mmCIF file of C-alpha atoms in Angstrom:
data_model
loop_
_atom_site.group_PDB
_atom_site.id
_atom_site.type_symbol
_atom_site.label_atom_id
_atom_site.label_comp_id
_atom_site.label_asym_id
_atom_site.label_seq_id
_atom_site.Cartn_x
_atom_site.Cartn_y
_atom_site.Cartn_z
ATOM 1 C CA MET A 1 -4.288 -4.982 -60.770
ATOM 2 C CA SER A 2 -6.790 -2.916 -62.656
ATOM 3 C CA LEU A 3 -9.602 -0.642 -61.326
ATOM 4 C CA GLU A 4 -13.175 -0.345 -62.533
ATOM 5 C CA THR A 5 -15.666 2.410 -61.975
ATOM 6 C CA ILE A 6 -19.173 1.076 -61.267
ATOM 7 C CA ILE A 7 -22.201 3.372 -60.852
ATOM 8 C CA ILE A 8 -24.491 2.292 -58.117
ATOM 9 C CA PRO A 9 -27.851 4.154 -58.808
ATOM 10 C CA VAL A 10 -30.366 4.650 -56.074
ATOM 11 C CA GLU A 11 -33.983 5.955 -56.890
ATOM 12 C CA SER A 12 -34.630 8.414 -53.898
ATOM 13 C CA ARG A 13 -37.880 9.211 -52.542
ATOM 14 C CA LEU A 14 -36.880 12.930 -53.342
ATOM 15 C CA GLY A 15 -37.418 12.024 -57.100
ATOM 16 C CA VAL A 16 -33.943 11.896 -58.303
ATOM 17 C CA THR A 17 -31.517 9.100 -59.044
ATOM 18 C CA VAL A 18 -28.343 9.313 -56.812
ATOM 19 C CA PRO A 19 -25.272 8.213 -58.781
ATOM 20 C CA ASN A 20 -22.931 6.642 -56.216
ATOM 21 C CA HIS A 21 -19.565 5.623 -57.376
ATOM 22 C CA LEU A 22 -17.808 2.411 -56.642
ATOM 23 C CA LEU A 23 -14.110 1.981 -57.519
ATOM 24 C CA ALA A 24 -13.523 -1.756 -57.587
ATOM 25 C CA HIS A 25 -10.249 -3.715 -58.157
ATOM 26 C CA GLU A 26 -9.750 -6.609 -60.342
ATOM 27 C CA PRO A 27 -8.996 -9.144 -59.076
ATOM 28 C CA PRO A 28 -11.806 -8.544 -56.491
ATOM 29 C CA SER A 29 -10.731 -7.099 -53.012
ATOM 30 C CA ALA A 30 -11.625 -8.336 -49.853
ATOM 31 C CA ASP A 31 -11.737 -4.802 -48.339
ATOM 32 C CA LEU A 32 -14.115 -1.872 -48.781
ATOM 33 C CA LEU A 33 -14.032 1.861 -47.898
ATOM 34 C CA ILE A 34 -17.397 3.815 -47.690
ATOM 35 C CA LEU A 35 -17.190 7.465 -47.770
ATOM 36 C CA LEU A 36 -20.123 9.416 -46.377
ATOM 37 C CA PRO A 37 -19.726 13.080 -46.971
ATOM 38 C CA GLY A 38 -20.725 16.117 -44.906
ATOM 39 C CA ARG A 39 -23.662 18.516 -45.847
ATOM 40 C CA GLY A 40 -21.487 20.732 -47.903
ATOM 41 C CA TYR A 41 -18.190 18.631 -47.672
ATOM 42 C CA THR A 42 -18.418 16.369 -50.673
ATOM 43 C CA CYS A 43 -16.259 13.281 -51.484
ATOM 44 C CA ASN A 44 -14.268 15.544 -53.735
ATOM 45 C CA HIS A 45 -13.259 17.898 -51.014
ATOM 46 C CA PRO A 46 -9.557 17.495 -49.843
ATOM 47 C CA VAL A 47 -9.675 14.994 -46.817
ATOM 48 C CA LEU A 48 -12.207 12.583 -48.432
ATOM 49 C CA TYR A 49 -10.662 13.032 -51.971
ATOM 50 C CA TYR A 50 -7.175 12.030 -50.686
ATOM 51 C CA LEU A 51 -8.693 9.428 -48.439
ATOM 52 C CA ARG A 52 -10.137 7.703 -51.351
ATOM 53 C CA HIS A 53 -6.808 7.590 -53.027
ATOM 54 C CA ALA A 54 -5.113 6.115 -49.777
ATOM 55 C CA GLY A 55 -7.700 3.459 -49.637
ATOM 56 C CA ILE A 56 -7.229 2.521 -53.308
ATOM 57 C CA GLU A 57 -3.446 2.293 -52.803
ATOM 58 C CA ARG A 58 -4.223 0.110 -49.734
ATOM 59 C CA GLY A 59 -6.081 -2.298 -52.013
ATOM 60 C CA TYR A 60 -9.592 -1.239 -50.695
ATOM 61 C CA ASP A 61 -12.472 -0.824 -53.120
ATOM 62 C CA VAL A 62 -13.998 2.575 -52.455
ATOM 63 C CA LEU A 63 -17.655 3.489 -52.550
ATOM 64 C CA SER A 64 -18.210 7.098 -52.560
ATOM 65 C CA ILE A 65 -21.710 8.147 -51.533
ATOM 66 C CA GLU A 66 -23.682 11.046 -52.812
ATOM 67 C CA TYR A 67 -26.932 12.518 -51.112
ATOM 68 C CA ALA A 68 -30.213 13.082 -52.884
ATOM 69 C CA PHE A 69 -30.668 16.547 -51.373
ATOM 70 C CA GLN A 70 -27.481 17.547 -52.945
ATOM 71 C CA VAL A 71 -28.343 15.931 -56.358
ATOM 72 C CA ALA A 72 -31.672 17.680 -56.228
ATOM 73 C CA SER A 73 -30.156 21.019 -55.117
ATOM 74 C CA ARG A 74 -32.574 21.346 -52.283
ATOM 75 C CA ASP A 75 -32.257 22.182 -48.499
ATOM 76 C CA LEU A 76 -31.598 19.528 -45.915
ATOM 77 C CA ASP A 77 -34.935 19.162 -44.271
ATOM 78 C CA ALA A 78 -36.680 16.422 -42.281
ATOM 79 C CA ASP A 79 -37.869 14.688 -45.502
ATOM 80 C CA SER A 80 -34.402 15.052 -46.896
ATOM 81 C CA LEU A 81 -32.742 13.461 -43.822
ATOM 82 C CA THR A 82 -35.087 10.438 -43.966
ATOM 83 C CA ALA A 83 -34.434 9.839 -47.728
ATOM 84 C CA LEU A 84 -30.670 10.396 -47.037
ATOM 85 C CA ALA A 85 -30.534 7.481 -44.488
ATOM 86 C CA GLU A 86 -32.713 5.250 -46.749
ATOM 87 C CA ASP A 87 -30.536 5.874 -49.802
ATOM 88 C CA VAL A 88 -27.374 5.160 -48.063
ATOM 89 C CA LEU A 89 -28.666 1.792 -46.976
ATOM 90 C CA VAL A 90 -29.718 0.631 -50.382
ATOM 91 C CA ALA A 91 -26.661 1.849 -51.979
ATOM 92 C CA THR A 92 -24.399 0.231 -49.291
ATOM 93 C CA GLN A 93 -26.339 -3.012 -49.249
ATOM 94 C CA ALA A 94 -26.099 -3.353 -53.005
ATOM 95 C CA VAL A 95 -22.156 -3.124 -52.572
ATOM 96 C CA LEU A 96 -21.798 -5.347 -49.611
ATOM 97 C CA ALA A 97 -23.326 -7.997 -51.523
ATOM 98 C CA ARG A 98 -20.081 -8.537 -53.305
ATOM 99 C CA GLY A 99 -18.899 -10.106 -49.956
ATOM 100 C CA TYR A 100 -16.198 -8.107 -48.293
ATOM 101 C CA GLN A 101 -14.355 -9.497 -45.285
ATOM 102 C CA ARG A 102 -13.399 -5.916 -43.859
ATOM 103 C CA VAL A 103 -15.297 -2.684 -44.091
ATOM 104 C CA CYS A 104 -14.140 0.814 -42.955
ATOM 105 C CA ILE A 105 -16.992 3.368 -42.978
ATOM 106 C CA ALA A 106 -15.577 7.011 -43.072
ATOM 107 C CA GLY A 107 -18.061 9.981 -42.313
ATOM 108 C CA LYS A 108 -17.511 13.570 -42.444
ATOM 109 C CA SER A 109 -19.797 15.677 -40.153
ATOM 110 C CA LEU A 110 -23.457 14.871 -41.272
ATOM 111 C CA GLY A 111 -22.047 11.539 -42.429
ATOM 112 C CA THR A 112 -20.667 10.540 -39.070
ATOM 113 C CA PRO A 113 -24.035 9.590 -37.247
ATOM 114 C CA LEU A 114 -24.907 7.730 -40.616
ATOM 115 C CA ALA A 115 -21.647 5.792 -40.247
ATOM 116 C CA GLY A 116 -22.643 4.744 -36.904
ATOM 117 C CA GLU A 117 -25.990 3.592 -38.098
ATOM 118 C CA LEU A 118 -24.588 1.773 -40.968
ATOM 119 C CA ALA A 119 -21.951 -0.043 -38.977
ATOM 120 C CA ARG A 120 -24.706 -1.458 -36.793
ATOM 121 C CA THR A 121 -26.512 -2.941 -39.747
ATOM 122 C CA ILE A 122 -23.395 -4.859 -41.014
ATOM 123 C CA THR A 123 -23.433 -8.445 -39.263
ATOM 124 C CA SER A 124 -20.622 -10.069 -41.265
ATOM 125 C CA GLY A 125 -16.920 -9.354 -41.579
ATOM 126 C CA ALA A 126 -14.702 -6.826 -39.642
ATOM 127 C CA VAL A 127 -16.095 -3.265 -39.444
ATOM 128 C CA SER A 128 -14.413 -0.098 -38.329
ATOM 129 C CA LEU A 129 -15.056 3.691 -38.302
ATOM 130 C CA LEU A 130 -13.381 6.891 -39.249
ATOM 131 C CA LEU A 131 -15.342 9.833 -37.982
ATOM 132 C CA LEU A 132 -14.045 12.999 -39.215
ATOM 133 C CA THR A 133 -15.386 15.998 -37.258
ATOM 134 C CA PRO A 134 -18.283 13.931 -35.630
ATOM 135 C CA ILE A 135 -21.489 15.578 -34.720
ATOM 136 C CA GLY A 136 -24.417 15.016 -32.371
ATOM 137 C CA GLY A 137 -24.195 11.529 -30.746
ATOM 138 C CA ALA A 138 -22.323 10.027 -33.544
ATOM 139 C CA LEU A 139 -19.820 8.273 -30.966
ATOM 140 C CA GLN A 140 -22.805 6.930 -28.936
ATOM 141 C CA GLY A 141 -23.839 3.273 -29.119
ATOM 142 C CA LEU A 142 -20.884 1.995 -31.121
ATOM 143 C CA GLY A 143 -20.025 -0.924 -28.810
ATOM 144 C CA ASP A 144 -16.706 -2.495 -29.550
ATOM 145 C CA CYS A 145 -16.290 -1.175 -33.102
ATOM 146 C CA PRO A 146 -12.747 0.159 -33.659
ATOM 147 C CA THR A 147 -13.210 3.928 -34.078
ATOM 148 C CA LEU A 148 -10.856 6.739 -34.846
ATOM 149 C CA ALA A 149 -12.415 10.336 -34.451
ATOM 150 C CA ILE A 150 -10.628 13.273 -35.736
ATOM 151 C CA ILE A 151 -11.271 16.925 -34.935
ATOM 152 C CA GLY A 152 -9.675 20.390 -34.844
ATOM 153 C CA THR A 153 -9.585 22.582 -31.825
ATOM 154 C CA ALA A 154 -11.030 25.543 -33.911
ATOM 155 C CA ASP A 155 -14.020 23.315 -34.805
ATOM 156 C CA PRO A 156 -17.201 24.931 -32.849
ATOM 157 C CA LEU A 157 -18.093 21.337 -31.928
ATOM 158 C CA TYR A 158 -14.793 20.583 -29.996
ATOM 159 C CA THR A 159 -14.457 20.633 -26.509
ATOM 160 C CA PRO A 160 -11.663 19.255 -24.315
ATOM 161 C CA GLU A 161 -14.326 17.368 -22.455
ATOM 162 C CA LEU A 162 -15.847 15.661 -25.506
ATOM 163 C CA VAL A 163 -12.413 14.044 -26.079
ATOM 164 C CA SER A 164 -11.542 13.324 -22.439
ATOM 165 C CA ALA A 165 -14.882 11.464 -22.129
ATOM 166 C CA TYR A 166 -13.342 8.605 -24.069
ATOM 167 C CA ASP A 167 -10.146 8.366 -22.514
ATOM 168 C CA ASP A 168 -10.721 5.001 -21.101
ATOM 169 C CA HIS A 169 -12.767 3.690 -23.983
ATOM 170 C CA PRO A 170 -11.032 0.484 -25.287
ATOM 171 C CA THR A 171 -11.888 1.018 -28.986
ATOM 172 C CA ILE A 172 -12.477 4.744 -29.456
ATOM 173 C CA THR A 173 -9.423 6.945 -30.193
ATOM 174 C CA TRP A 174 -9.164 10.823 -30.876
ATOM 175 C CA GLN A 175 -6.714 12.491 -33.126
ATOM 176 C CA VAL A 176 -6.953 16.257 -32.328
ATOM 177 C CA TYR A 177 -5.249 18.798 -34.443
ATOM 178 C CA ASP A 178 -4.595 22.277 -33.137
ATOM 179 C CA GLY A 179 -6.225 25.307 -34.800
ATOM 180 C CA LEU A 180 -8.048 23.260 -37.498
ATOM 181 C CA ASN A 181 -11.521 24.251 -38.120
ATOM 182 C CA HIS A 182 -14.714 22.155 -39.177
ATOM 183 C CA SER A 183 -13.253 21.518 -42.577
ATOM 184 C CA LEU A 184 -10.056 20.353 -40.967
ATOM 185 C CA GLU A 185 -8.206 23.446 -42.273
ATOM 186 C CA MET A 186 -6.412 26.144 -40.800
ATOM 187 C CA PRO A 187 -8.454 29.289 -41.086
ATOM 188 C CA GLY A 188 -6.917 31.922 -43.387
ATOM 189 C CA ASP A 189 -3.612 29.880 -44.204
ATOM 190 C CA TRP A 190 -3.855 27.652 -47.169
ATOM 191 C CA ARG A 191 -0.249 26.642 -46.775
ATOM 192 C CA ALA A 192 -0.869 25.363 -43.168
ATOM 193 C CA SER A 193 -3.953 23.752 -44.424
ATOM 194 C CA LEU A 194 -2.140 21.801 -47.014
ATOM 195 C CA ALA A 195 0.837 20.864 -44.653
ATOM 196 C CA VAL A 196 -1.429 19.108 -42.254
ATOM 197 C CA LEU A 197 -3.369 17.071 -44.855
ATOM 198 C CA PRO A 198 -0.709 14.459 -45.271
ATOM 199 C CA GLU A 199 -0.587 13.942 -41.548
ATOM 200 C CA ILE A 200 -4.319 13.590 -41.402
ATOM 201 C CA ILE A 201 -4.525 11.048 -44.376
ATOM 202 C CA THR A 202 -1.477 9.084 -42.979
ATOM 203 C CA GLY A 203 -3.303 8.529 -39.617
ATOM 204 C CA CYS A 204 -6.434 7.484 -41.435
ATOM 205 C CA GLU A 205 -4.242 5.112 -43.648
ATOM 206 C CA THR A 206 -2.536 3.697 -40.682
ATOM 207 C CA PHE A 207 -6.017 2.969 -38.996
ATOM 208 C CA MET A 208 -7.331 1.279 -42.105
ATOM 209 C CA SER A 209 -4.340 -0.936 -42.323
ATOM 210 C CA ARG A 210 -4.661 -2.184 -38.845
ATOM 211 C CA GLY A 211 -8.226 -1.751 -38.048
ATOM 212 C CA THR A 212 -7.334 0.408 -35.042
ATOM 213 C CA ALA A 213 -5.757 3.550 -34.137
ATOM 214 C CA GLN A 214 -2.092 3.947 -32.996
#
């Protein structure tokens, strides 16, 4: 089995070409992992970088999304947000046309509400969500979509009430890490940050294998 890198270019309304990258297996895979990064947490930051590798090892094709405001080196404003949603849809529709049977969408922070919106546009095949440090209403309106949400207790967005609100939800599961911040790292302790990384990725890998959290 070989792996091909395919550029999925998107002409953004911000006046830049966004070079999204698809790693595709040959022979073709039936599974697709879509990575939607955060505002400053790109697909080359630790959790998404190793999640991409885990997906490849599991036989998934992996689409790594970039955002036009990052390519253009401009602030995230209202116009950038509108362009972002449009560009993500164009890029993913182009790749979904390859005909996948199973799609897992992984969003980090800013990417988490985008992941939920994108999931609602996919009408064929099995869809699941990995929401890494979800923001805003990212967990609302997901219906019965299998979802694993991951957060640390040192993340300013974390509250016990946020997690317990989904205790009885049939398809949303939380994975909470003591002391991790919004980057899913242990502040001031790189050794501890590296030590917890395999546990985070293994949890994601297990979820991708089963389409549901343990």
